[in-house]
Short mmCIF file of C-alpha atoms in Angstrom, two decimals:
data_model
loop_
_atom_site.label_atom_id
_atom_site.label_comp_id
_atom_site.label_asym_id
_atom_site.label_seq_id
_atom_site.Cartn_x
_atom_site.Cartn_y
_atom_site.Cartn_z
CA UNK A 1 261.08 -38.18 -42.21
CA UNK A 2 259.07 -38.98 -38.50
CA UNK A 3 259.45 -42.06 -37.08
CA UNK A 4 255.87 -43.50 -37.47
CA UNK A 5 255.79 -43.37 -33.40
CA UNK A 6 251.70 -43.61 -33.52
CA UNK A 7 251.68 -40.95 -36.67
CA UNK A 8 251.84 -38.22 -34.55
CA UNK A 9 251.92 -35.43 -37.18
CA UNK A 10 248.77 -37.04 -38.87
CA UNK A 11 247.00 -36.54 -35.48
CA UNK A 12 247.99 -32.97 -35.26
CA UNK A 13 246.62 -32.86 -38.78
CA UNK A 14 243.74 -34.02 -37.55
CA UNK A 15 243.01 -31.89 -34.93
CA UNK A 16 243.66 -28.14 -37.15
CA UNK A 17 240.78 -29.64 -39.86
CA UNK A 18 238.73 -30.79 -36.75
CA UNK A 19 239.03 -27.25 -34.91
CA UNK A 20 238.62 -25.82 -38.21
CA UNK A 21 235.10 -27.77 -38.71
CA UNK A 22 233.85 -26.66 -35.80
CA UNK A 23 234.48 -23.27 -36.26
CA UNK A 24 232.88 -23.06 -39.69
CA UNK A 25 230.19 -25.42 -39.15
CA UNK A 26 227.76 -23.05 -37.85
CA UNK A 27 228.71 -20.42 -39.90
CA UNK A 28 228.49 -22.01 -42.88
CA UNK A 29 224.58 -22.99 -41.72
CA UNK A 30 223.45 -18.99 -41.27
CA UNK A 31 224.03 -18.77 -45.27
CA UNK A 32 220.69 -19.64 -47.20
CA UNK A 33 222.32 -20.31 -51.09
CA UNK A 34 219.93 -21.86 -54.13
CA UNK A 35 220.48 -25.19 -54.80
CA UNK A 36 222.15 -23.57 -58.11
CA UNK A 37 224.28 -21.37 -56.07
CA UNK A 38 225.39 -25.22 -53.71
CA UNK A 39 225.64 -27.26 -56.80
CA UNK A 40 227.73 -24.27 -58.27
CA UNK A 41 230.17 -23.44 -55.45
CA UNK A 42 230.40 -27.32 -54.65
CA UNK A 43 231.38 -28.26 -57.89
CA UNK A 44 233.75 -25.39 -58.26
CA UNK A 45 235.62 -26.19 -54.83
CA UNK A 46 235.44 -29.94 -56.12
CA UNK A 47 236.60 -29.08 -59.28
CA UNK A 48 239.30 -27.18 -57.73
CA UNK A 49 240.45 -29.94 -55.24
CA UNK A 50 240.73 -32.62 -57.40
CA UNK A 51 242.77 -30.63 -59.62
CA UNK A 52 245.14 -29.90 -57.36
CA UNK A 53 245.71 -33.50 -56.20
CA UNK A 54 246.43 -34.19 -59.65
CA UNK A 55 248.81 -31.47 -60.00
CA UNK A 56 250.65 -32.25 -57.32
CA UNK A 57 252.26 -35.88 -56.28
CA UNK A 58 250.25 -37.57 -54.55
CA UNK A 59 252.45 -39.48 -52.26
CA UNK A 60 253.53 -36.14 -50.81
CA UNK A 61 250.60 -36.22 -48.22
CA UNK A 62 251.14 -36.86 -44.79
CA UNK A 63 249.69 -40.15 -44.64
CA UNK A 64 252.83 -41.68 -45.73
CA UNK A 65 254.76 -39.58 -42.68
CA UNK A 66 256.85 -37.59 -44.43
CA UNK A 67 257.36 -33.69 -43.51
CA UNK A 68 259.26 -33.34 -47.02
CA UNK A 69 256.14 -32.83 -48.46
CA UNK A 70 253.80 -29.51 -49.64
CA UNK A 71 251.28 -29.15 -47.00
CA UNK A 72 249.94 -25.99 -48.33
CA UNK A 73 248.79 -28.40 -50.95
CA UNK A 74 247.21 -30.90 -48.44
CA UNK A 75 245.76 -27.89 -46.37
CA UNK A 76 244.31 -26.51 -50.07
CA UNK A 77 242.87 -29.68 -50.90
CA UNK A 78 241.34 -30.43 -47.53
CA UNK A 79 239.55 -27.24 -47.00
CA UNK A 80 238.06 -26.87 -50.61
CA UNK A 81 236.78 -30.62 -50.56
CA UNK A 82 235.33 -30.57 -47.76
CA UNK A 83 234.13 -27.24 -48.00
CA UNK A 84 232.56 -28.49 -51.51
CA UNK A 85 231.39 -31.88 -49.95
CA UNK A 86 229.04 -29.37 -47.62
CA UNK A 87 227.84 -27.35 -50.15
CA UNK A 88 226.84 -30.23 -52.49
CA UNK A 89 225.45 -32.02 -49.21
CA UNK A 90 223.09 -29.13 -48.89
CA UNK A 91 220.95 -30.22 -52.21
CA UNK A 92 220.58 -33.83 -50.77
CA UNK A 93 219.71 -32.68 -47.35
CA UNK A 94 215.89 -33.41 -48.17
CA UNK A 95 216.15 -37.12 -49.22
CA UNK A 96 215.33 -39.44 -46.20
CA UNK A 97 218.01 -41.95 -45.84
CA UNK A 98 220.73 -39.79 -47.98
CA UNK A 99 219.95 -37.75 -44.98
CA UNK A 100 220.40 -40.05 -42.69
CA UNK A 101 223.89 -40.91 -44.39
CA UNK A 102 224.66 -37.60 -43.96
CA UNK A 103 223.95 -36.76 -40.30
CA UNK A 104 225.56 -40.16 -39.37
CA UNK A 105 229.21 -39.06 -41.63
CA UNK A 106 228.96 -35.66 -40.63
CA UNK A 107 228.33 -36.39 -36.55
CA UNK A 108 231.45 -39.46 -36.96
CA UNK A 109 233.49 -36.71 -38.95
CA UNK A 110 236.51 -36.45 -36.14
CA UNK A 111 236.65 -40.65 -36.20
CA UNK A 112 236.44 -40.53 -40.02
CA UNK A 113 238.97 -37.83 -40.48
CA UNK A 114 241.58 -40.22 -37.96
CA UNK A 115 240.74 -44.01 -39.12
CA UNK A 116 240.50 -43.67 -43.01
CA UNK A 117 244.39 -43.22 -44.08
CA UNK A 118 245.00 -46.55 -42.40
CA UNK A 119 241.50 -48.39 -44.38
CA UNK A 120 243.30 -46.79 -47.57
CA UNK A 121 246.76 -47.72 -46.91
CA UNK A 122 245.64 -51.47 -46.46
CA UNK A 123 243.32 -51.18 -49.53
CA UNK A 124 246.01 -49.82 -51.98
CA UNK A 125 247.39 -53.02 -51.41
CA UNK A 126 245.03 -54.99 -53.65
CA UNK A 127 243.43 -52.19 -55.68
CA UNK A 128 244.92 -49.52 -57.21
CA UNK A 129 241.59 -47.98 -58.88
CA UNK A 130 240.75 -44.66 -56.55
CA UNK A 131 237.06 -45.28 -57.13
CA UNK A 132 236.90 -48.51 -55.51
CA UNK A 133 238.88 -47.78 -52.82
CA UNK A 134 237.16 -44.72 -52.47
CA UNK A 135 233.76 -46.97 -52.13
CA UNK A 136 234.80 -49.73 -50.37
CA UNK A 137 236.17 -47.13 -47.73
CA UNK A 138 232.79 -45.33 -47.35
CA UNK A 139 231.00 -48.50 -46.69
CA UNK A 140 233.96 -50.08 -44.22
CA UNK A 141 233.79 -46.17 -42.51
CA UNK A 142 229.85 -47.08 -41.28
CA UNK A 143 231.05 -50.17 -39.18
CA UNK A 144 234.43 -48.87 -37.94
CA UNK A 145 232.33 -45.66 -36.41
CA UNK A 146 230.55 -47.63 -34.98
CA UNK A 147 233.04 -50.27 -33.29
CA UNK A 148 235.37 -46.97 -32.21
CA UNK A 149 232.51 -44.96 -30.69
CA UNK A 150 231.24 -48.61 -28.88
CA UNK A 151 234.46 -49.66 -27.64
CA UNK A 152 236.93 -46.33 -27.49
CA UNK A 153 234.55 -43.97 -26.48
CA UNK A 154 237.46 -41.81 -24.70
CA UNK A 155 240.08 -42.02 -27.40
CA UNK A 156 237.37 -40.40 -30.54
CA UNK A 157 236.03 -37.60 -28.16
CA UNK A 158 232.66 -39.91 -27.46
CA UNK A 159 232.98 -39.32 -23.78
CA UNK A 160 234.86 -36.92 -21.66
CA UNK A 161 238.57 -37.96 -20.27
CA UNK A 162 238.01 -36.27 -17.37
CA UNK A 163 234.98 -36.09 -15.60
#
């Protein structure tokens, strides 16, 4: 185990999926699929991640600090929902405020990706149904963005550190 000095390791998770985002995120735009082909391939990489977390303990992720744990698994599951999240986000693309949703996740992704574990850890507390916790922490994610992009512009990549 790490000392939970900041979570240090989950930050350097952070910053492989964030790299890896950016690198795929234009790449992934040049492909024109059917919405058959997006609902297929999400579904399948959804399919595929959930399945996996299942498989696997859950408590072996690096949210509770612990480097005992399989990261090929959380690497696996990280890629191929998010990967399927984008896919299936391509058939709602065309519905106004869905949209909207979207563009404002998808441009907060990096704040997201660093301030959820925390929002779940406290919510695990008092529920332990995934499906709430899972909604609650969408709808808590649109006001923290917000508050961390207002007031700590520096530390989510807002603003330049140096000028």
């Amino acid at each position: 185990d790490v000392l939970s000095y900041w979570f240090l390791n989950t930050s350097i998770f952070c910053s492989f999926y964030y790299f890896l985002g950016m690198y795929f995120k234009d790449r992934l735009k040049k492909y024109n699929t059917s919405k058959e082909t997006s609902l297929l391939v999400g579904a399948s990489l959804l399919a595929v991640c959930c399945a996996l977390y299942y498989w696997a303990d859950p408590y072996i992720f690096y949210r509770n600090n612990e480097l005992d744990g399989n990261y090929f698994v959380v690497v696996v599951c990280a890629i191929t929902g998010s990967l399927g999240i984008v896919y299936l986000s391509q058939l709602l693309i065309n519905c106004g405020i869905i949209k909207r949703a979207l563009l404002f996740y998808g441009q907060n992704s990096l704040i997201i990706l660093c301030v959820h574990l925390y929002l779940i850890k406290v919510l695990t507390q008092f529920s332990h149904v995934g499906w709430i916790n899972f909604l609650i922490t969408v709808v808590l994610m649109y006001p923290t963005c917000i508050i961390c992009r207002k007031y700590l512009p520096v530390v989510f990549g807002v603003k330049p550190l140096f000028k």
